[in-house]
Short mmCIF file of C-alpha atoms and ligand atoms in Angstrom, two decimals:
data_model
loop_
_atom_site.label_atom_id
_atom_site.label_comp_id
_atom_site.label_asym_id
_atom_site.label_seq_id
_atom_site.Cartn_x
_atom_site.Cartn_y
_atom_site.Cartn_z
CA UNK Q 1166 0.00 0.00 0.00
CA UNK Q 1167 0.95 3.45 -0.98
CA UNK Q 1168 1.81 5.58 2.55
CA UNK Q 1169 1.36 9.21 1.59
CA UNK Q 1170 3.42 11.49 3.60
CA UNK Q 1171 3.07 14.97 4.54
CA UNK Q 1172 6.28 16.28 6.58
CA UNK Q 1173 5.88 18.99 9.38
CA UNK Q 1174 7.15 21.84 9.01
CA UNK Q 1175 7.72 22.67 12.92
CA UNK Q 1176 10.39 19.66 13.62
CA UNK Q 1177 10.93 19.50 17.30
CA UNK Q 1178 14.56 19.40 19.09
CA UNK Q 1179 15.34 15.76 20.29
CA UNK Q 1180 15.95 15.29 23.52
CA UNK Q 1181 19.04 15.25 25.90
CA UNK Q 1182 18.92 11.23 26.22
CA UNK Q 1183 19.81 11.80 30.36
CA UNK Q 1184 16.08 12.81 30.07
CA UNK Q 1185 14.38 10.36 28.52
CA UNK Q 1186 12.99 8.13 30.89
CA UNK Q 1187 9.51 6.26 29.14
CA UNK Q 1188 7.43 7.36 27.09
CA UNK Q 1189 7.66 11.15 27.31
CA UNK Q 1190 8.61 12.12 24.27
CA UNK Q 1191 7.15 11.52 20.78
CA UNK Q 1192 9.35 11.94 17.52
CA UNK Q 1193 7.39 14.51 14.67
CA UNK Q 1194 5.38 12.31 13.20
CA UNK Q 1195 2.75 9.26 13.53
CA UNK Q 1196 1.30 6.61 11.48
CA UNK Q 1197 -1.98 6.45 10.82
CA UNK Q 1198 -4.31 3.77 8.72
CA UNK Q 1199 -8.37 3.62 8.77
CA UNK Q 1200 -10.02 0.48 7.79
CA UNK Q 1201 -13.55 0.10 7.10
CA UNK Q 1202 -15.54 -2.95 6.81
CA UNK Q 1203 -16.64 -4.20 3.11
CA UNK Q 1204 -13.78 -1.60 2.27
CA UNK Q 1205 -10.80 -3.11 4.34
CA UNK Q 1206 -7.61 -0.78 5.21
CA UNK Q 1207 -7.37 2.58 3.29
CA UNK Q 1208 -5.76 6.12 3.32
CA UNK Q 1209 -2.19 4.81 5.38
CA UNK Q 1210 -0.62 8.44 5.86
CA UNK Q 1211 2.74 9.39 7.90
CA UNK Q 1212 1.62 12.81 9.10
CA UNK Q 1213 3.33 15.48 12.09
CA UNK Q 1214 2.76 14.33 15.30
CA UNK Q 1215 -0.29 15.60 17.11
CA UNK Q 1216 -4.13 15.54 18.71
CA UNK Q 1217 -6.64 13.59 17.33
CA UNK Q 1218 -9.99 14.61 16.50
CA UNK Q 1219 -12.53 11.88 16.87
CA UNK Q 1220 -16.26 11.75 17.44
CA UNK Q 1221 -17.95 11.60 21.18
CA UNK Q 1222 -19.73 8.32 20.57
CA UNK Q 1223 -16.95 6.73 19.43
CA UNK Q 1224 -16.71 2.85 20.24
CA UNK Q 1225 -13.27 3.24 21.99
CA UNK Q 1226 -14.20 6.19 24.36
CA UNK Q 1227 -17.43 3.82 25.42
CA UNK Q 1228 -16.92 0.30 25.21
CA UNK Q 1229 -12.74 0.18 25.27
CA UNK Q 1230 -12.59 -1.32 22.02
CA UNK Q 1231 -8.57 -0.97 21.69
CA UNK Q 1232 -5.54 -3.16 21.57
CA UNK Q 1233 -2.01 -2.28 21.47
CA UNK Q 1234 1.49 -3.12 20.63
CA UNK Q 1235 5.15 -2.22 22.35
CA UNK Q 1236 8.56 -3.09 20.68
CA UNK Q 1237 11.87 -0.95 20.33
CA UNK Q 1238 14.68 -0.26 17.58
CA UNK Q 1239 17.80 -0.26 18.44
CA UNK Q 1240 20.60 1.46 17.14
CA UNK Q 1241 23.96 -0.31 16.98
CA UNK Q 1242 27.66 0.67 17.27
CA UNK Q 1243 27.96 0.83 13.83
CA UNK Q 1244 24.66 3.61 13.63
CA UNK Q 1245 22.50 0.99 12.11
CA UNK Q 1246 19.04 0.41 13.48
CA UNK Q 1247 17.55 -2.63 14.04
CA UNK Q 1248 14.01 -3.84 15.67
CA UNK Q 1249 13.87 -7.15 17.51
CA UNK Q 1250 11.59 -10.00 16.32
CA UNK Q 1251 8.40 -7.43 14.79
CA UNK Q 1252 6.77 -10.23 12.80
CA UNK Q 1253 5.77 -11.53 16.74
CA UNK Q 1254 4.16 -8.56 17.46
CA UNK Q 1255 2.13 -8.48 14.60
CA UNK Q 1256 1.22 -12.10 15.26
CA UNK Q 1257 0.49 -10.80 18.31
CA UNK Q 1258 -1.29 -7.90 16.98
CA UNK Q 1259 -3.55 -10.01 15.19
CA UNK Q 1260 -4.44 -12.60 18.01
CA UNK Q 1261 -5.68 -9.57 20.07
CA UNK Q 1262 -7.69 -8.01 17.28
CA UNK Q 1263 -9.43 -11.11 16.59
CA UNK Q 1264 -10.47 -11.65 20.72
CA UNK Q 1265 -12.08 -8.02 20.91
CA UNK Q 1266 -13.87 -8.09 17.06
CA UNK Q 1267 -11.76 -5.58 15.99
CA UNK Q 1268 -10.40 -5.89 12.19
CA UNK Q 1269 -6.64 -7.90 11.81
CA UNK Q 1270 -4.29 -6.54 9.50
CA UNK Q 1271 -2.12 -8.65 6.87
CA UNK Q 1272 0.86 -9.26 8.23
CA UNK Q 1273 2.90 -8.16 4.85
CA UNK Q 1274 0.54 -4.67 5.15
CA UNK Q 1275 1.33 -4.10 9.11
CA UNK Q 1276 5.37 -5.21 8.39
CA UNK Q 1277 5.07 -2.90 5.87
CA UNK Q 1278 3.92 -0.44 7.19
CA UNK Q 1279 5.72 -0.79 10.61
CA UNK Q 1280 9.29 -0.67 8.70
CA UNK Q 1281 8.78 2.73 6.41
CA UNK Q 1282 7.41 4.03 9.48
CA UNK Q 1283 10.53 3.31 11.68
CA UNK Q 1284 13.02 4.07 8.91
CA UNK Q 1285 11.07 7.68 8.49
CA UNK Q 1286 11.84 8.09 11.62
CA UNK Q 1287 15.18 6.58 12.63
CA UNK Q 1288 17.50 9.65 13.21
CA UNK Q 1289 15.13 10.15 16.80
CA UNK Q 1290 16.92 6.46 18.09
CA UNK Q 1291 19.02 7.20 20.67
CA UNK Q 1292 22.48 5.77 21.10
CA UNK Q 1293 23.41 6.41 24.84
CA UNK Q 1294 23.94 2.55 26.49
CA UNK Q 1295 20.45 1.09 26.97
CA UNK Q 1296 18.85 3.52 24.59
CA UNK Q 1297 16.17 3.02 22.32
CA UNK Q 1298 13.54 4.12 20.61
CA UNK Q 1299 9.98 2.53 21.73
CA UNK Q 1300 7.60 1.63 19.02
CA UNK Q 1301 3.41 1.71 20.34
CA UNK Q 1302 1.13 0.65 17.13
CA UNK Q 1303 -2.53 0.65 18.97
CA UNK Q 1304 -5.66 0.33 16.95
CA UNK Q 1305 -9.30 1.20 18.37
CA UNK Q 1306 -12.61 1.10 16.50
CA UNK Q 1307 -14.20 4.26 15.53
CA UNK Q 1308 -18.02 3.69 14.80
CA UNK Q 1309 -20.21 7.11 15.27
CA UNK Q 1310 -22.44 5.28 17.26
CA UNK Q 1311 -23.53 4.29 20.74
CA UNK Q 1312 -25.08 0.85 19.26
CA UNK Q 1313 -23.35 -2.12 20.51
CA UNK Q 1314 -21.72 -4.47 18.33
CA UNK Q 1315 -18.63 -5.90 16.75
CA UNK Q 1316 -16.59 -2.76 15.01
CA UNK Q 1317 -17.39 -1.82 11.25
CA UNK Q 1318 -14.39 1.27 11.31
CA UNK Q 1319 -11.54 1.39 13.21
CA UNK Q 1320 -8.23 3.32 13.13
CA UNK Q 1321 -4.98 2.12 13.51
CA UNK Q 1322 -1.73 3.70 14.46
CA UNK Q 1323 2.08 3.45 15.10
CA UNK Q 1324 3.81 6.55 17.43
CA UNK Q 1325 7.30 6.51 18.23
CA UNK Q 1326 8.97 7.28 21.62
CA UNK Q 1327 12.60 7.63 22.30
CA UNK Q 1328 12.97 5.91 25.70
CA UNK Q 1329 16.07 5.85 28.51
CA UNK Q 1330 17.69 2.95 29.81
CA UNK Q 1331 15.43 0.99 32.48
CA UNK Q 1332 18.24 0.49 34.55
CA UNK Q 1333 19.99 3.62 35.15
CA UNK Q 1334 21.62 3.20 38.45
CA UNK Q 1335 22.39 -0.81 37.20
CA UNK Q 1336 20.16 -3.71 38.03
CA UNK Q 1337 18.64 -3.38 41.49
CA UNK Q 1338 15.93 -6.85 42.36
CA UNK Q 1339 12.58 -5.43 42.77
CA UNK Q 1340 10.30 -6.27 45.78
CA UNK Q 1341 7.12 -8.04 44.49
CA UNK Q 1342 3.43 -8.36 46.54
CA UNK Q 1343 1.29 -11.03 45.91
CA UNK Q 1344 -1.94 -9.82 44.97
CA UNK Q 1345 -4.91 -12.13 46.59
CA UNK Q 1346 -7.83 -9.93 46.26
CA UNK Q 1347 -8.17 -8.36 42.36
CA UNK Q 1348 -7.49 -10.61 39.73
CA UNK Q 1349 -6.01 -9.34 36.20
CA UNK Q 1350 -8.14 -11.82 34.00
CA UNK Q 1351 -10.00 -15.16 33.56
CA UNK Q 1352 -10.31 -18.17 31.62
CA UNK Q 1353 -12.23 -17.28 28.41
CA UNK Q 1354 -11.31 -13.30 29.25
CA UNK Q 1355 -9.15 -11.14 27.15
CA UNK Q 1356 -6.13 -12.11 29.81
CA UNK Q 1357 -4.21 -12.95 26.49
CA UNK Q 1358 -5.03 -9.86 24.51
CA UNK Q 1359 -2.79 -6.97 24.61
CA UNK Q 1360 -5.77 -4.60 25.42
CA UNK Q 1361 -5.80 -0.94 27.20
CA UNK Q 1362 -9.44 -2.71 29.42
CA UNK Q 1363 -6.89 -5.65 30.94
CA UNK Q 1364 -4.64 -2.32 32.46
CA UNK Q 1365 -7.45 -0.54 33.51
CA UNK Q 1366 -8.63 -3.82 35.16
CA UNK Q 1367 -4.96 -3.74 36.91
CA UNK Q 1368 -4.41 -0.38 37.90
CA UNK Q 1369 -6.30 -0.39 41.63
CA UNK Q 1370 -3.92 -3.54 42.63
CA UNK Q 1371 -0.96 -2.15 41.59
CA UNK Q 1372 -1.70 1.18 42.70
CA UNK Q 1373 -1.74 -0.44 46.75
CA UNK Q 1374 1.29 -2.66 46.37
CA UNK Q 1375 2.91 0.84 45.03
CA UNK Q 1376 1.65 2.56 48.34
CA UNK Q 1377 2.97 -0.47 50.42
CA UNK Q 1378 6.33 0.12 49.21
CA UNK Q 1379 6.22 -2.72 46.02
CA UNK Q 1380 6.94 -2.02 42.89
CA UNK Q 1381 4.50 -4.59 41.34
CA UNK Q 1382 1.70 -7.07 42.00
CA UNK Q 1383 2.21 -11.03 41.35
CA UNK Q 1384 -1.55 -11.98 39.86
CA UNK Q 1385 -3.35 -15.22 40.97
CA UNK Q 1386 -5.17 -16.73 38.21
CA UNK Q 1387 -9.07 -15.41 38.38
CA UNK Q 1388 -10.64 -18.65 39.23
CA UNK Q 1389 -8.84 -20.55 42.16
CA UNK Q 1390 -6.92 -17.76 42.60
CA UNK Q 1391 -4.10 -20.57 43.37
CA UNK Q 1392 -1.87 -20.48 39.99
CA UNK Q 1393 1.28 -17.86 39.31
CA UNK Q 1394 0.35 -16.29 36.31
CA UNK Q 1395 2.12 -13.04 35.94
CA UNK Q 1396 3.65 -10.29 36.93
CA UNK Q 1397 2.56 -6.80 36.65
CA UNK Q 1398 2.89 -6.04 32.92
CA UNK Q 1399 5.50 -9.14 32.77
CA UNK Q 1400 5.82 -12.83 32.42
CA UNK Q 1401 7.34 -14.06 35.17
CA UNK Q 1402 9.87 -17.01 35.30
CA UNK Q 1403 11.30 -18.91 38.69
CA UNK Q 1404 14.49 -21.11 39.37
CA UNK Q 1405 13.38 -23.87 41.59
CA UNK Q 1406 16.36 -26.49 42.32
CA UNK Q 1407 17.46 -27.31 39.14
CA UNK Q 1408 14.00 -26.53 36.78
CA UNK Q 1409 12.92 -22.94 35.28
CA UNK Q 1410 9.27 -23.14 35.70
CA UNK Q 1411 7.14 -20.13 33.75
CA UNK Q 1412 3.32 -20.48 34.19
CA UNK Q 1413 1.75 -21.99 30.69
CA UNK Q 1414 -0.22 -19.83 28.62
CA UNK Q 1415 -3.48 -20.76 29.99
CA UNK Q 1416 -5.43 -18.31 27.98
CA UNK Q 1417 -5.12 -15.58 31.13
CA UNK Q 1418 -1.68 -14.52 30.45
CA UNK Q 1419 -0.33 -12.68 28.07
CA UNK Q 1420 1.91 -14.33 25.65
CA UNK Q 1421 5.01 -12.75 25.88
CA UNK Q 1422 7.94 -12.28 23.14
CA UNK Q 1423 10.71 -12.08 25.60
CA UNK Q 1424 9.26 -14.82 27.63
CA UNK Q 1425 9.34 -16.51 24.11
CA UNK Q 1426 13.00 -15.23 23.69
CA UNK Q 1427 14.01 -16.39 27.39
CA UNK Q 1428 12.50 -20.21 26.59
CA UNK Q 1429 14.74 -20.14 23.37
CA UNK Q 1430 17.80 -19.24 24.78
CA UNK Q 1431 17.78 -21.26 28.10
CA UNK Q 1432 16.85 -24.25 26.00
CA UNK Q 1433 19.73 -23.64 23.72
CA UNK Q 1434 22.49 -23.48 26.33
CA UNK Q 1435 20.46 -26.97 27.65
CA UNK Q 1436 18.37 -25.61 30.94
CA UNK Q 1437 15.08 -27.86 31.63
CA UNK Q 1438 12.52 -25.09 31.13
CA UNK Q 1439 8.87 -26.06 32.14
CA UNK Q 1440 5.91 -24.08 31.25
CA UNK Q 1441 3.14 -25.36 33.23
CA UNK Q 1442 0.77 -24.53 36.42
CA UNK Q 1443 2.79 -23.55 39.15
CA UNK Q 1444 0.60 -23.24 42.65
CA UNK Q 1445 1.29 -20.78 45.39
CA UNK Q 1446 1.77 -23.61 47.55
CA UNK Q 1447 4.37 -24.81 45.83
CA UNK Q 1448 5.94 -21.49 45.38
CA UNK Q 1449 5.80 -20.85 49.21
CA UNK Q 1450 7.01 -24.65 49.92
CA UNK Q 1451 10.02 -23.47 47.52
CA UNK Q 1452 10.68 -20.39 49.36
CA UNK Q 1453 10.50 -22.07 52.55
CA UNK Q 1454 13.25 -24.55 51.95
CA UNK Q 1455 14.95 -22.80 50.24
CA UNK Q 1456 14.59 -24.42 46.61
CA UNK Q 1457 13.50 -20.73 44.84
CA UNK Q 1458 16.66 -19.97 43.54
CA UNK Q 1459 15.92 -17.11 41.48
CA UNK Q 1460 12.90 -15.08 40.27
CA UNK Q 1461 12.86 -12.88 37.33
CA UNK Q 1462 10.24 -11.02 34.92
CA UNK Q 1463 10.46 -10.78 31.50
CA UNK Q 1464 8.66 -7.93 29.32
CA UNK Q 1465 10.30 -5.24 26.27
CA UNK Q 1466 10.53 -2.35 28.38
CA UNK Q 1467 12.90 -3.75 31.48
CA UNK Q 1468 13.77 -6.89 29.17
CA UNK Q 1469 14.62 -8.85 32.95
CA UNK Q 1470 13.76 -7.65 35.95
CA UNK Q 1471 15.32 -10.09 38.54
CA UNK Q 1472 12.83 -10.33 41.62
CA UNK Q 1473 14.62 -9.87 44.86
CA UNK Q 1474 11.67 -9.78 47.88
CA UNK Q 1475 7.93 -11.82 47.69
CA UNK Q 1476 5.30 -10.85 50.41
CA UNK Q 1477 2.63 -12.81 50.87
CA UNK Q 1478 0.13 -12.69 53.25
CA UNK Q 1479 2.34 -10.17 54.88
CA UNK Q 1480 5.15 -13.07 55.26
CA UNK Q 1481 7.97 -11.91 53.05
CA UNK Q 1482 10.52 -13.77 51.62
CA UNK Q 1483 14.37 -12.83 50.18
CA UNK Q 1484 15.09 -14.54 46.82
CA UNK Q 1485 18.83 -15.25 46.24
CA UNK Q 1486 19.53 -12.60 49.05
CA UNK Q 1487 18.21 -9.87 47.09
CA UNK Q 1488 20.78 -9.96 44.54
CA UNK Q 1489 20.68 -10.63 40.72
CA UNK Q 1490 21.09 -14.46 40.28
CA UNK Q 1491 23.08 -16.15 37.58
CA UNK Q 1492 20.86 -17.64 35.33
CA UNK Q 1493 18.96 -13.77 35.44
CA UNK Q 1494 22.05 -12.42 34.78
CA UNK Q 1495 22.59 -14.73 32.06
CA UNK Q 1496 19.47 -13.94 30.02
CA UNK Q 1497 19.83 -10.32 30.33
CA UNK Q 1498 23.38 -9.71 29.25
CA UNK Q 1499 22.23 -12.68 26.11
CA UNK Q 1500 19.05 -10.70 25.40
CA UNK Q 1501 20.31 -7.62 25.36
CA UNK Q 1502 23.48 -8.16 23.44
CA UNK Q 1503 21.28 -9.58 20.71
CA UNK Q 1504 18.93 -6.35 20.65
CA UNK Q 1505 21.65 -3.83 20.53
CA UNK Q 1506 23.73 -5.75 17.93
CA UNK Q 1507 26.72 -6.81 21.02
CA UNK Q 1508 26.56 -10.50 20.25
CA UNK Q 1509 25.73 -12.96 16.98
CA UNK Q 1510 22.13 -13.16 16.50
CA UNK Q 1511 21.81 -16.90 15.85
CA UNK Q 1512 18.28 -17.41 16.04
CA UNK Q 1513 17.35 -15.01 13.21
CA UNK Q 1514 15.41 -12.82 15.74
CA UNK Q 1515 16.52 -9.32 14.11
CA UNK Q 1516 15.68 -6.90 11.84
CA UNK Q 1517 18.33 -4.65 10.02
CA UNK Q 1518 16.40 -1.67 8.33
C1 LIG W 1621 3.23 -6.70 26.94
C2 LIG W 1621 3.00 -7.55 28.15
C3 LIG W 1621 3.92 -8.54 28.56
C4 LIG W 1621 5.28 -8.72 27.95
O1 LIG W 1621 5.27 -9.02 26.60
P1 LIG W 1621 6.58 -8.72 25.71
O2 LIG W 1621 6.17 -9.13 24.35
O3 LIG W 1621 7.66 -9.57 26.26
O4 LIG W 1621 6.88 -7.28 25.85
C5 LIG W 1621 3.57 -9.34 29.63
N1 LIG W 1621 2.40 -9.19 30.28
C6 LIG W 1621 1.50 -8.23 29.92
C7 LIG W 1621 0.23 -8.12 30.68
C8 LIG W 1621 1.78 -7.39 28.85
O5 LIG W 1621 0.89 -6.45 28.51
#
């Protein structure tokens, strides 16, 4: 598809990268695609950056029809940039669109689309260690109308972010509450969509572990309320004696690309890797005797955040002392050497633009 381009003529100053932190800034222009049903996807423009004008009845605004996307490019040594397994996210993308009856894009169209985007705006990646430039492509239907029903128009749209490195002052373990009251999603729920209504859904839980001095929540799953599923915006991942157990994608969680990433890797340098249920009993059992090793979640924006304190039931628990474990370590120094262009990519995970 054709992407007609109109340039701004007020380009902004990019910012000192010790300022970044996420999501703060926006580079000068967006993406923007509508798509209409019996029409399909139409009029994909790159235009300056700025407010949106959309109608008051507008499905998103009333029955949070939206889904959304996060990946980075990175720029290398050399000044290349490169993103970091896109296709996945469109995958992704897609999956999610599908669950909440909003329209899926071809993955050729959305690649397409994704890459001129990124390379129109490449000069705004920063280069400062653990720099990068945050891609958010978010769709949301757009009918004029308060009727309810599955989505007819919808808009979709990439912006760009230059973002600072997550771990400024190096990797500190971050102290973790177990969250027995709200639940993030169910069985048969949109717990695997990447959807805006699952974070609204998690905002009042996180919100008291923040107030209790915890920087995020550990969710139950919504039924028993006895299964790890994730944590915070993050797949979560536990050493236990000699086995990496990661809760399975029971339909609940969302399916992660660096939880993907982590599986890959730790089964190529030969660790037993389990994705199954993993009860809080156990969990507690394992902290008790002292077979949790190490804890760790996994998401783009922190890549690994090792896990260093568990409360529960207001009993709390060190893991590995409060320090950064090995295996954590391991997979953040692999993962992130692949994204920045440090190491060999040998699983094929990156794209050069
Ligand atoms: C985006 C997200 C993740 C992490 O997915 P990545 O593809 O690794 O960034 C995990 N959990 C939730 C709820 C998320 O929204």
């Amino acid at each position: 598809m054709e992407i007609k381009i109109t340039k701004t003529t007020a380009p902004k100053e990019k910012p000192d990268s010790s300022t970044l932190g996420f999501g703060k800034f926006f580079t000068d222009h967006m993406f923007v695609m509508q798509y209409s049903r019996g029409k399909g996807w139409y009029d994909a423009q790159i235009i300056p950056f700025g407010n949106l004008s959309i109608h008051p009845a507008s499905t998103v605004l009333h029955y949070g029809s939206e889904i959304f996307e996060g990946l980075k490019a990175y720029r290398r040594k050399d000044g290349k940039v490169q993103m970091f397994r896109p296709i996945e996210n469109i995958r992704r993308m897609n999956a999610s669109a599908e669950r909440l009856c909003l329209p899926q894009i071809p993955e050729d169209l959305a690649m397409q689309v994704l890459t001129e985007f990124v390379k129109f705006e490449q000069d705004w990646t920063p280069s400062s260690e653990g720099t990068s430039l945050y891609l958010r492509p978010f769709m949301f239907g757009n009918d004029e109308t308060l009727g309810v029903h599955a989505v007819h128009n919808a808009t979709f749209m990439i912006i760009a972010s230059p973002v600072g490195s997550y771990y400024k002052e190096g990797i500190n373990p971050v102290k973790i509450m177990i969250e027995d009251q709200d639940v993030r999603a169910v069985r048969g729920g949109t717990g695997y969509a990447k959807c805006g209504g699952n974070y609204a859904a998690s905002n009042r839980a996180g919100e008291r572990a923040e107030q209790k001095g915890y920087s995020q929540v550990l969710w139950l799953d919504g039924v028993e309320r006895k299964y790890i599923e994730e944590v915070g915006a993050m797949n979560v991942m536990f050493l236990i004696g000699d086995e990496i157990v990661t809760p399975a994608l029971t339909g609940s969680i969302l399916p992660g690309i660096t939880r993907k990433s982590c599986i890959e890797v730790l089964k190529s340098k030969g660790y037993k890797v389990s994705e199954r249920l993993l009860s809080i009993d156990e969990l507690s059992s394992a902290m008790e005797d002292g077979t949790l090793k190490e804890a760790w979640g996994c998401g783009t924006a922190a890549v690994i955040s090792p896990i260093g304190q568990l409360c529960y039931k207001d009993k709390i628990y060190a893991v590995n002392n409060g320090q950064i474990g090995e295996v954590t370590q391991m997979l953040y120094d692999t993962l992130t050497g692949i994204q920045w262009g440090k190491i060999e990519d040998r699983f094929g995970w990156i794209l050069e633009l």
